[in-house]
mmCIF file with all atom_site columns, C-alpha atoms in Angstrom:
data_model
loop_
_atom_site.group_PDB
_atom_site.id
_atom_site.type_symbol
_atom_site.label_atom_id
_atom_site.label_alt_id
_atom_site.label_comp_id
_atom_site.label_asym_id
_atom_site.label_entity_id
_atom_site.label_seq_id
_atom_site.pdbx_PDB_ins_code
_atom_site.Cartn_x
_atom_site.Cartn_y
_atom_site.Cartn_z
_atom_site.occupancy
_atom_site.B_iso_or_equiv
_atom_site.pdbx_formal_charge
_atom_site.auth_seq_id
_atom_site.auth_comp_id
_atom_site.auth_asym_id
_atom_site.auth_atom_id
_atom_site.pdbx_PDB_model_num
ATOM 1   C CA . LEU G 1 1   ? 77.062 97.482  120.358 1.00 36.00 ? 1   LEU G CA 1
ATOM 2   C CA . ARG G 1 2   ? 73.783 97.020  122.203 1.00 39.00 ? 2   ARG G CA 1
ATOM 3   C CA . THR G 1 3   ? 71.416 94.176  121.456 1.00 42.00 ? 3   THR G CA 1
ATOM 4   C CA . LYS G 1 4   ? 69.675 92.066  124.059 1.00 41.00 ? 4   LYS G CA 1
ATOM 5   C CA . GLU G 1 5   ? 70.418 88.714  122.418 1.00 54.00 ? 5   GLU G CA 1
ATOM 6   C CA . MET G 1 6   ? 74.064 89.328  121.476 1.00 57.00 ? 6   MET G CA 1
ATOM 7   C CA . GLY G 1 7   ? 76.256 86.441  122.615 1.00 58.00 ? 7   GLY G CA 1
ATOM 8   C CA . PHE G 1 8   ? 73.441 84.501  124.289 1.00 62.00 ? 8   PHE G CA 1
ATOM 9   C CA . PRO G 1 9   ? 72.820 80.874  123.244 1.00 68.00 ? 9   PRO G CA 1
ATOM 10  C CA . THR G 1 10  ? 69.575 79.802  121.590 1.00 73.00 ? 10  THR G CA 1
ATOM 11  C CA . LEU G 1 11  ? 68.646 76.433  120.112 1.00 76.00 ? 11  LEU G CA 1
ATOM 12  C CA . HIS G 1 12  ? 65.627 77.695  118.149 1.00 75.00 ? 12  HIS G CA 1
ATOM 13  C CA . LEU G 1 13  ? 66.911 77.079  114.641 1.00 79.00 ? 13  LEU G CA 1
ATOM 14  C CA . HIS G 1 14  ? 66.393 73.400  113.730 1.00 85.00 ? 14  HIS G CA 1
ATOM 15  C CA . PRO G 1 15  ? 64.673 70.349  115.205 1.00 85.00 ? 15  PRO G CA 1
ATOM 16  C CA . LEU G 1 16  ? 67.028 68.567  117.619 1.00 88.00 ? 16  LEU G CA 1
ATOM 17  C CA . THR G 1 17  ? 67.670 65.065  118.855 1.00 88.00 ? 17  THR G CA 1
ATOM 18  C CA . THR G 1 18  ? 70.190 64.096  121.536 1.00 90.00 ? 18  THR G CA 1
ATOM 19  C CA . SER G 1 19  ? 72.518 61.244  122.423 1.00 91.00 ? 19  SER G CA 1
ATOM 20  C CA . PHE G 1 20  ? 75.327 60.473  124.857 1.00 92.00 ? 20  PHE G CA 1
ATOM 21  C CA . GLN G 1 21  ? 78.741 59.977  123.243 1.00 88.00 ? 21  GLN G CA 1
ATOM 22  C CA . VAL G 1 22  ? 82.435 60.441  123.907 1.00 86.00 ? 22  VAL G CA 1
ATOM 23  C CA . GLY G 1 23  ? 84.583 63.014  122.146 1.00 82.00 ? 23  GLY G CA 1
ATOM 24  C CA . VAL G 1 24  ? 83.475 66.420  123.441 1.00 86.00 ? 24  VAL G CA 1
ATOM 25  C CA . LYS G 1 25  ? 86.403 68.685  124.283 1.00 83.00 ? 25  LYS G CA 1
ATOM 26  C CA . VAL G 1 26  ? 86.333 70.914  127.363 1.00 77.00 ? 26  VAL G CA 1
ATOM 27  C CA . PHE G 1 27  ? 89.120 73.532  127.590 1.00 75.00 ? 27  PHE G CA 1
ATOM 28  C CA . GLN G 1 28  ? 91.027 71.701  124.809 1.00 76.00 ? 28  GLN G CA 1
ATOM 29  C CA . PHE G 1 29  ? 90.884 68.357  126.643 1.00 81.00 ? 29  PHE G CA 1
ATOM 30  C CA . GLU G 1 30  ? 88.566 65.510  125.700 1.00 84.00 ? 30  GLU G CA 1
ATOM 31  C CA . ALA G 1 31  ? 85.994 64.705  128.373 1.00 84.00 ? 31  ALA G CA 1
ATOM 32  C CA . ARG G 1 32  ? 86.614 61.345  130.033 1.00 83.00 ? 32  ARG G CA 1
ATOM 33  C CA . GLY G 1 33  ? 83.013 60.285  130.274 1.00 86.00 ? 33  GLY G CA 1
ATOM 34  C CA . LEU G 1 34  ? 79.940 60.460  128.082 1.00 90.00 ? 34  LEU G CA 1
ATOM 35  C CA . SER G 1 35  ? 78.717 63.874  127.000 1.00 88.00 ? 35  SER G CA 1
ATOM 36  C CA . LEU G 1 36  ? 75.368 65.059  125.739 1.00 89.00 ? 36  LEU G CA 1
ATOM 37  C CA . TYR G 1 37  ? 75.437 65.630  121.979 1.00 90.00 ? 37  TYR G CA 1
ATOM 38  C CA . LEU G 1 38  ? 72.941 67.787  120.125 1.00 89.00 ? 38  LEU G CA 1
ATOM 39  C CA . HIS G 1 39  ? 72.004 66.609  116.638 1.00 89.00 ? 39  HIS G CA 1
ATOM 40  C CA . ALA G 1 40  ? 70.554 69.419  114.540 1.00 88.00 ? 40  ALA G CA 1
ATOM 41  C CA . ARG G 1 41  ? 68.325 68.076  111.783 1.00 87.00 ? 41  ARG G CA 1
ATOM 42  C CA . PRO G 1 42  ? 67.569 70.870  109.285 1.00 86.00 ? 42  PRO G CA 1
ATOM 43  C CA . THR G 1 43  ? 64.260 70.490  107.484 1.00 80.00 ? 43  THR G CA 1
ATOM 44  C CA . GLY G 1 44  ? 65.016 72.770  104.534 1.00 76.00 ? 44  GLY G CA 1
ATOM 45  C CA . ALA G 1 45  ? 66.743 71.952  101.268 1.00 80.00 ? 45  ALA G CA 1
ATOM 46  C CA . PHE G 1 46  ? 70.233 70.481  101.561 1.00 85.00 ? 46  PHE G CA 1
ATOM 47  C CA . GLU G 1 47  ? 71.544 72.949  98.970  1.00 86.00 ? 47  GLU G CA 1
ATOM 48  C CA . PRO G 1 48  ? 69.860 76.356  98.620  1.00 87.00 ? 48  PRO G CA 1
ATOM 49  C CA . ASP G 1 49  ? 68.485 77.615  95.322  1.00 89.00 ? 49  ASP G CA 1
ATOM 50  C CA . ASP G 1 50  ? 69.694 80.809  93.645  1.00 91.00 ? 50  ASP G CA 1
ATOM 51  C CA . GLU G 1 51  ? 66.966 82.884  95.280  1.00 92.00 ? 51  GLU G CA 1
ATOM 52  C CA . ALA G 1 52  ? 67.996 81.792  98.785  1.00 91.00 ? 52  ALA G CA 1
ATOM 53  C CA . ILE G 1 53  ? 71.651 82.455  98.004  1.00 93.00 ? 53  ILE G CA 1
ATOM 54  C CA . GLN G 1 54  ? 70.976 85.977  96.737  1.00 93.00 ? 54  GLN G CA 1
ATOM 55  C CA . HIS G 1 55  ? 68.752 86.657  99.753  1.00 92.00 ? 55  HIS G CA 1
ATOM 56  C CA . ALA G 1 56  ? 71.636 85.680  102.063 1.00 92.00 ? 56  ALA G CA 1
ATOM 57  C CA . LEU G 1 57  ? 74.100 87.899  100.216 1.00 93.00 ? 57  LEU G CA 1
ATOM 58  C CA . LYS G 1 58  ? 71.749 90.893  100.319 1.00 90.00 ? 58  LYS G CA 1
ATOM 59  C CA . SER G 1 59  ? 70.787 90.509  103.980 1.00 88.00 ? 59  SER G CA 1
ATOM 60  C CA . GLN G 1 60  ? 71.899 93.308  106.288 1.00 84.00 ? 60  GLN G CA 1
ATOM 61  C CA . SER G 1 61  ? 72.851 90.915  109.038 1.00 85.00 ? 61  SER G CA 1
ATOM 62  C CA . ALA G 1 62  ? 73.015 87.230  109.943 1.00 88.00 ? 62  ALA G CA 1
ATOM 63  C CA . THR G 1 63  ? 73.510 85.196  113.109 1.00 87.00 ? 63  THR G CA 1
ATOM 64  C CA . ILE G 1 64  ? 76.638 83.168  112.485 1.00 86.00 ? 64  ILE G CA 1
ATOM 65  C CA . ASP G 1 65  ? 77.858 81.238  115.546 1.00 84.00 ? 65  ASP G CA 1
ATOM 66  C CA . TYR G 1 66  ? 75.058 78.817  116.480 1.00 82.00 ? 66  TYR G CA 1
ATOM 67  C CA . PRO G 1 67  ? 74.097 78.154  119.207 1.00 81.00 ? 67  PRO G CA 1
ATOM 68  C CA . CYS G 1 68  ? 75.422 81.553  120.365 1.00 80.00 ? 68  CYS G CA 1
ATOM 69  C CA . VAL G 1 69  ? 73.992 84.671  118.784 1.00 76.00 ? 69  VAL G CA 1
ATOM 70  C CA . HIS G 1 70  ? 76.789 86.614  117.148 1.00 84.00 ? 70  HIS G CA 1
ATOM 71  C CA . ARG G 1 71  ? 76.178 88.966  114.263 1.00 87.00 ? 71  ARG G CA 1
ATOM 72  C CA . GLY G 1 72  ? 77.905 89.185  110.918 1.00 89.00 ? 72  GLY G CA 1
ATOM 73  C CA . LYS G 1 73  ? 77.329 89.580  107.205 1.00 91.00 ? 73  LYS G CA 1
ATOM 74  C CA . VAL G 1 74  ? 77.412 86.944  104.476 1.00 93.00 ? 74  VAL G CA 1
ATOM 75  C CA . VAL G 1 75  ? 79.902 87.948  101.769 1.00 94.00 ? 75  VAL G CA 1
ATOM 76  C CA . ALA G 1 76  ? 79.980 84.682  99.782  1.00 96.00 ? 76  ALA G CA 1
ATOM 77  C CA . VAL G 1 77  ? 78.224 81.310  99.515  1.00 96.00 ? 77  VAL G CA 1
ATOM 78  C CA . HIS G 1 78  ? 80.291 78.231  98.623  1.00 96.00 ? 78  HIS G CA 1
ATOM 79  C CA . THR G 1 79  ? 78.946 75.048  97.003  1.00 94.00 ? 79  THR G CA 1
ATOM 80  C CA . PRO G 1 80  ? 81.098 72.166  95.697  1.00 93.00 ? 80  PRO G CA 1
ATOM 81  C CA . PHE G 1 81  ? 81.223 73.615  92.176  1.00 93.00 ? 81  PHE G CA 1
ATOM 82  C CA . ALA G 1 82  ? 80.605 77.366  92.551  1.00 94.00 ? 82  ALA G CA 1
ATOM 83  C CA . LYS G 1 83  ? 81.307 80.352  94.771  1.00 95.00 ? 83  LYS G CA 1
ATOM 84  C CA . TYR G 1 84  ? 78.559 82.993  94.790  1.00 96.00 ? 84  TYR G CA 1
ATOM 85  C CA . LEU G 1 85  ? 79.618 86.565  95.506  1.00 95.00 ? 85  LEU G CA 1
ATOM 86  C CA . GLU G 1 86  ? 77.856 89.886  95.954  1.00 91.00 ? 86  GLU G CA 1
ATOM 87  C CA . HIS G 1 87  ? 76.399 91.655  92.908  1.00 89.00 ? 87  HIS G CA 1
ATOM 88  C CA . GLU G 1 88  ? 75.420 88.247  91.431  1.00 90.00 ? 88  GLU G CA 1
ATOM 89  C CA . ARG G 1 89  ? 78.988 87.291  90.556  1.00 94.00 ? 89  ARG G CA 1
ATOM 90  C CA . VAL G 1 90  ? 79.817 83.567  90.365  1.00 94.00 ? 90  VAL G CA 1
ATOM 91  C CA . VAL G 1 91  ? 83.253 81.936  90.165  1.00 95.00 ? 91  VAL G CA 1
ATOM 92  C CA . GLU G 1 92  ? 84.281 78.312  89.909  1.00 95.00 ? 92  GLU G CA 1
ATOM 93  C CA . ASN G 1 93  ? 84.919 76.302  93.068  1.00 94.00 ? 93  ASN G CA 1
ATOM 94  C CA . THR G 1 94  ? 87.034 73.156  93.566  1.00 93.00 ? 94  THR G CA 1
ATOM 95  C CA . PRO G 1 95  ? 84.975 70.221  94.920  1.00 92.00 ? 95  PRO G CA 1
ATOM 96  C CA . TYR G 1 96  ? 87.896 68.606  96.763  1.00 93.00 ? 96  TYR G CA 1
ATOM 97  C CA . LYS G 1 97  ? 88.843 71.808  98.616  1.00 94.00 ? 97  LYS G CA 1
ATOM 98  C CA . HIS G 1 98  ? 85.191 72.485  99.415  1.00 95.00 ? 98  HIS G CA 1
ATOM 99  C CA . GLU G 1 99  ? 84.670 69.013  100.888 1.00 94.00 ? 99  GLU G CA 1
ATOM 100 C CA . LYS G 1 100 ? 87.846 69.356  102.969 1.00 95.00 ? 100 LYS G CA 1
ATOM 101 C CA . ARG G 1 101 ? 86.660 72.679  104.424 1.00 95.00 ? 101 ARG G CA 1
ATOM 102 C CA . VAL G 1 102 ? 83.217 71.256  105.253 1.00 94.00 ? 102 VAL G CA 1
ATOM 103 C CA . TRP G 1 103 ? 84.771 68.190  106.897 1.00 94.00 ? 103 TRP G CA 1
ATOM 104 C CA . GLU G 1 104 ? 86.990 70.403  109.081 1.00 94.00 ? 104 GLU G CA 1
ATOM 105 C CA . LEU G 1 105 ? 83.983 72.474  110.195 1.00 94.00 ? 105 LEU G CA 1
ATOM 106 C CA . LEU G 1 106 ? 81.916 69.346  110.897 1.00 92.00 ? 106 LEU G CA 1
ATOM 107 C CA . GLN G 1 107 ? 84.725 67.946  113.057 1.00 91.00 ? 107 GLN G CA 1
ATOM 108 C CA . GLU G 1 108 ? 85.060 71.248  114.897 1.00 90.00 ? 108 GLU G CA 1
ATOM 109 C CA . GLN G 1 109 ? 81.335 71.277  115.686 1.00 90.00 ? 109 GLN G CA 1
ATOM 110 C CA . LYS G 1 110 ? 81.446 67.634  116.748 1.00 89.00 ? 110 LYS G CA 1
ATOM 111 C CA . ARG G 1 111 ? 84.182 68.378  119.283 1.00 88.00 ? 111 ARG G CA 1
ATOM 112 C CA . ARG G 1 112 ? 81.776 70.937  120.727 1.00 87.00 ? 112 ARG G CA 1
ATOM 113 C CA . GLY G 1 113 ? 79.008 68.366  121.018 1.00 89.00 ? 113 GLY G CA 1
ATOM 114 C CA . LEU G 1 114 ? 76.988 69.398  117.956 1.00 89.00 ? 114 LEU G CA 1
ATOM 115 C CA . THR G 1 115 ? 76.322 67.549  114.698 1.00 89.00 ? 115 THR G CA 1
ATOM 116 C CA . VAL G 1 116 ? 74.331 68.529  111.611 1.00 87.00 ? 116 VAL G CA 1
ATOM 117 C CA . ASP G 1 117 ? 72.426 65.543  110.213 1.00 85.00 ? 117 ASP G CA 1
ATOM 118 C CA . PHE G 1 118 ? 70.262 65.126  107.133 1.00 81.00 ? 118 PHE G CA 1
ATOM 119 C CA . ASP G 1 119 ? 68.211 62.382  105.584 1.00 70.00 ? 119 ASP G CA 1
ATOM 120 C CA . SER G 1 120 ? 67.624 61.862  101.881 1.00 62.00 ? 120 SER G CA 1
ATOM 121 C CA . SER G 1 121 ? 64.336 63.828  101.912 1.00 60.00 ? 121 SER G CA 1
ATOM 122 C CA . ALA G 1 122 ? 66.396 67.058  102.038 1.00 54.00 ? 122 ALA G CA 1
ATOM 123 C CA . ILE G 1 123 ? 67.995 66.309  98.658  1.00 58.00 ? 123 ILE G CA 1
ATOM 124 C CA . ASP G 1 124 ? 66.557 67.806  95.496  1.00 54.00 ? 124 ASP G CA 1
ATOM 125 C CA . VAL G 1 125 ? 66.935 65.058  92.881  1.00 44.00 ? 125 VAL G CA 1
ATOM 126 C CA . ASP G 1 126 ? 66.717 66.729  89.472  1.00 48.00 ? 126 ASP G CA 1
ATOM 127 C CA . GLU G 1 127 ? 68.127 66.056  86.020  1.00 40.00 ? 127 GLU G CA 1
ATOM 128 C CA . SER G 1 128 ? 71.391 67.899  86.615  1.00 44.00 ? 128 SER G CA 1
ATOM 129 C CA . SER G 1 129 ? 74.599 65.954  87.170  1.00 42.00 ? 129 SER G CA 1
ATOM 130 C CA . ALA G 1 130 ? 74.552 66.985  90.838  1.00 47.00 ? 130 ALA G CA 1
ATOM 131 C CA . GLY G 1 131 ? 70.919 65.938  91.200  1.00 46.00 ? 131 GLY G CA 1
ATOM 132 C CA . ARG G 1 132 ? 71.408 62.524  89.578  1.00 43.00 ? 132 ARG G CA 1
ATOM 133 C CA . MET G 1 133 ? 74.209 61.791  92.043  1.00 49.00 ? 133 MET G CA 1
ATOM 134 C CA . TRP G 1 134 ? 71.605 61.484  94.839  1.00 45.00 ? 134 TRP G CA 1
ATOM 135 C CA . ARG G 1 135 ? 69.065 59.361  92.942  1.00 42.00 ? 135 ARG G CA 1
ATOM 136 C CA . GLY G 1 136 ? 68.015 56.259  94.873  1.00 43.00 ? 136 GLY G CA 1
ATOM 137 C CA . LYS G 1 137 ? 69.491 57.512  98.147  1.00 45.00 ? 137 LYS G CA 1
ATOM 138 C CA . THR G 1 138 ? 67.482 56.688  101.276 1.00 42.00 ? 138 THR G CA 1
ATOM 139 C CA . GLY G 1 139 ? 68.087 57.164  104.990 1.00 56.00 ? 139 GLY G CA 1
ATOM 140 C CA . ASP G 1 140 ? 70.613 59.435  106.679 1.00 69.00 ? 140 ASP G CA 1
ATOM 141 C CA . LEU G 1 141 ? 73.467 60.882  104.670 1.00 75.00 ? 141 LEU G CA 1
ATOM 142 C CA . SER G 1 142 ? 76.971 59.555  105.255 1.00 76.00 ? 142 SER G CA 1
ATOM 143 C CA . GLU G 1 143 ? 79.839 61.735  106.444 1.00 77.00 ? 143 GLU G CA 1
ATOM 144 C CA . ASN G 1 144 ? 81.214 61.942  102.899 1.00 81.00 ? 144 ASN G CA 1
ATOM 145 C CA . GLU G 1 145 ? 77.805 63.010  101.595 1.00 82.00 ? 145 GLU G CA 1
ATOM 146 C CA . LEU G 1 146 ? 77.465 65.612  104.350 1.00 86.00 ? 146 LEU G CA 1
ATOM 147 C CA . CYS G 1 147 ? 80.669 67.192  103.047 1.00 89.00 ? 147 CYS G CA 1
ATOM 148 C CA . GLN G 1 148 ? 78.720 68.298  99.960  1.00 89.00 ? 148 GLN G CA 1
ATOM 149 C CA . GLN G 1 149 ? 76.714 70.812  101.975 1.00 91.00 ? 149 GLN G CA 1
ATOM 150 C CA . PRO G 1 150 ? 77.136 74.550  101.302 1.00 94.00 ? 150 PRO G CA 1
ATOM 151 C CA . LEU G 1 151 ? 79.240 76.999  103.286 1.00 95.00 ? 151 LEU G CA 1
ATOM 152 C CA . VAL G 1 152 ? 78.931 80.708  103.877 1.00 95.00 ? 152 VAL G CA 1
ATOM 153 C CA . GLU G 1 153 ? 81.802 83.146  104.119 1.00 95.00 ? 153 GLU G CA 1
ATOM 154 C CA . VAL G 1 154 ? 81.047 85.715  106.790 1.00 94.00 ? 154 VAL G CA 1
ATOM 155 C CA . LYS G 1 155 ? 82.516 88.847  108.345 1.00 93.00 ? 155 LYS G CA 1
ATOM 156 C CA . TYR G 1 156 ? 81.934 89.603  112.011 1.00 91.00 ? 156 TYR G CA 1
ATOM 157 C CA . LEU G 1 157 ? 79.989 92.713  112.901 1.00 87.00 ? 157 LEU G CA 1
ATOM 158 C CA . GLN G 1 158 ? 82.171 95.059  114.947 1.00 84.00 ? 158 GLN G CA 1
ATOM 159 C CA . SER G 1 159 ? 79.952 98.045  115.624 1.00 82.00 ? 159 SER G CA 1
ATOM 160 C CA . VAL G 1 160 ? 76.832 99.964  114.663 1.00 80.00 ? 160 VAL G CA 1
ATOM 161 C CA . HIS G 1 161 ? 76.634 103.676 115.406 1.00 78.00 ? 161 HIS G CA 1
ATOM 162 C CA . ILE G 1 162 ? 75.010 106.902 114.252 1.00 79.00 ? 162 ILE G CA 1
ATOM 163 C CA . ASP G 1 163 ? 77.389 109.481 112.828 1.00 76.00 ? 163 ASP G CA 1
ATOM 164 C CA . SER G 1 164 ? 77.233 113.276 113.219 1.00 79.00 ? 164 SER G CA 1
ATOM 165 C CA . GLN G 1 165 ? 74.918 113.535 110.211 1.00 78.00 ? 165 GLN G CA 1
ATOM 166 C CA . GLY G 1 166 ? 72.408 111.080 111.649 1.00 76.00 ? 166 GLY G CA 1
ATOM 167 C CA . ARG G 1 167 ? 73.322 108.196 109.369 1.00 78.00 ? 167 ARG G CA 1
ATOM 168 C CA . THR G 1 168 ? 73.741 104.620 110.611 1.00 78.00 ? 168 THR G CA 1
ATOM 169 C CA . GLN G 1 169 ? 77.302 103.392 110.093 1.00 81.00 ? 169 GLN G CA 1
ATOM 170 C CA . VAL G 1 170 ? 78.212 99.722  110.212 1.00 82.00 ? 170 VAL G CA 1
ATOM 171 C CA . THR G 1 171 ? 81.723 98.328  110.673 1.00 85.00 ? 171 THR G CA 1
ATOM 172 C CA . TYR G 1 172 ? 82.745 94.721  109.964 1.00 87.00 ? 172 TYR G CA 1
ATOM 173 C CA . GLU G 1 173 ? 86.005 92.940  110.684 1.00 89.00 ? 173 GLU G CA 1
ATOM 174 C CA . ALA G 1 174 ? 88.450 92.947  107.782 1.00 89.00 ? 174 ALA G CA 1
ATOM 175 C CA . GLY G 1 175 ? 88.914 89.178  107.574 1.00 91.00 ? 175 GLY G CA 1
ATOM 176 C CA . SER G 1 176 ? 86.266 86.584  106.772 1.00 93.00 ? 176 SER G CA 1
ATOM 177 C CA . GLU G 1 177 ? 85.570 83.087  108.081 1.00 94.00 ? 177 GLU G CA 1
ATOM 178 C CA . LEU G 1 178 ? 83.688 80.042  106.828 1.00 95.00 ? 178 LEU G CA 1
ATOM 179 C CA . ARG G 1 179 ? 80.575 78.662  108.501 1.00 94.00 ? 179 ARG G CA 1
ATOM 180 C CA . LEU G 1 180 ? 78.139 75.858  107.695 1.00 93.00 ? 180 LEU G CA 1
ATOM 181 C CA . TRP G 1 181 ? 75.180 77.238  105.716 1.00 93.00 ? 181 TRP G CA 1
ATOM 182 C CA . HIS G 1 182 ? 72.650 75.441  107.879 1.00 91.00 ? 182 HIS G CA 1
ATOM 183 C CA . LEU G 1 183 ? 74.005 76.948  111.107 1.00 90.00 ? 183 LEU G CA 1
ATOM 184 C CA . VAL G 1 184 ? 73.706 80.518  109.821 1.00 90.00 ? 184 VAL G CA 1
ATOM 185 C CA . GLN G 1 185 ? 70.420 82.423  109.967 1.00 86.00 ? 185 GLN G CA 1
ATOM 186 C CA . THR G 1 186 ? 70.174 85.151  107.356 1.00 84.00 ? 186 THR G CA 1
ATOM 187 C CA . GLY G 1 187 ? 67.593 87.872  106.896 1.00 74.00 ? 187 GLY G CA 1
ATOM 188 C CA . GLN G 1 188 ? 68.299 89.437  110.295 1.00 72.00 ? 188 GLN G CA 1
ATOM 189 C CA . VAL G 1 189 ? 67.979 93.179  110.889 1.00 69.00 ? 189 VAL G CA 1
ATOM 190 C CA . LEU G 1 190 ? 70.917 95.154  112.209 1.00 70.00 ? 190 LEU G CA 1
ATOM 191 C CA . PRO G 1 191 ? 70.900 95.748  115.963 1.00 66.00 ? 191 PRO G CA 1
ATOM 192 C CA . SER G 1 192 ? 69.778 99.229  116.956 1.00 64.00 ? 192 SER G CA 1
ATOM 193 C CA . PRO G 1 193 ? 72.610 101.696 117.675 1.00 61.00 ? 193 PRO G CA 1
ATOM 194 C CA . LEU G 1 194 ? 70.370 103.574 120.114 1.00 58.00 ? 194 LEU G CA 1
ATOM 195 C CA . PRO G 1 195 ? 70.575 103.037 123.883 1.00 57.00 ? 195 PRO G CA 1
ATOM 196 C CA . MET G 1 196 ? 68.170 100.384 125.094 1.00 54.00 ? 196 MET G CA 1
ATOM 197 C CA . LYS G 1 197 ? 65.652 100.824 127.861 1.00 60.00 ? 197 LYS G CA 1
ATOM 198 C CA . VAL G 1 198 ? 66.035 98.715  130.981 1.00 56.00 ? 198 VAL G CA 1
ATOM 199 C CA . ALA G 1 199 ? 62.886 96.751  130.095 1.00 62.00 ? 199 ALA G CA 1
ATOM 200 C CA . GLU G 1 200 ? 64.362 95.934  126.661 1.00 55.00 ? 200 GLU G CA 1
ATOM 201 C CA . ARG G 1 201 ? 67.728 94.860  128.039 1.00 54.00 ? 201 ARG G CA 1
ATOM 202 C CA . PHE G 1 202 ? 66.166 92.570  130.614 1.00 56.00 ? 202 PHE G CA 1
ATOM 203 C CA . ALA G 1 203 ? 63.021 91.410  128.844 1.00 57.00 ? 203 ALA G CA 1
ATOM 204 C CA . VAL G 1 204 ? 60.850 88.913  130.738 1.00 58.00 ? 204 VAL G CA 1
ATOM 205 C CA . GLY G 1 205 ? 60.811 85.473  129.108 1.00 51.00 ? 205 GLY G CA 1
#
């Protein structure tokens, strides 16, 4: 699989702030001193609308392991009350299980020195029961409130190649994993299966 950005880190996804805190793990051991934390502060909607969800599910490829660039495909989008699948299928979700999964992912990212923070301006307060829950909220969201954020279920991209008939074939891993919606970038094109030129592999800048 040849793509010049594969596996490389990039922070160009959300505005960032920084702080020094304890708690970062290095090789499974917690660092003794202060570590630099990155605080991603997404500017988009806290929970995506139906159009954004369907766009993610129909995208050929997505970057899924921020801040490193790894490729995969979104196969489902999870919110506290619903799970959105391909072909516009929707099944019921359990809020408690959803919040537990989000909390586990947030803690995993925090051990790596990364947090995802929102303030109340990201919340769409409408007349639905979910929207009314946020009415009157100001300032940064609490940890419990952050556990309401959506998740994506993704499959890792294994390979892209051209078969004997000239058709592009894509292979994904069999299993799927959960990622935070706001750390996944959808709408990405598949990496080219063709050999890259030296200038493309080692682009200046």
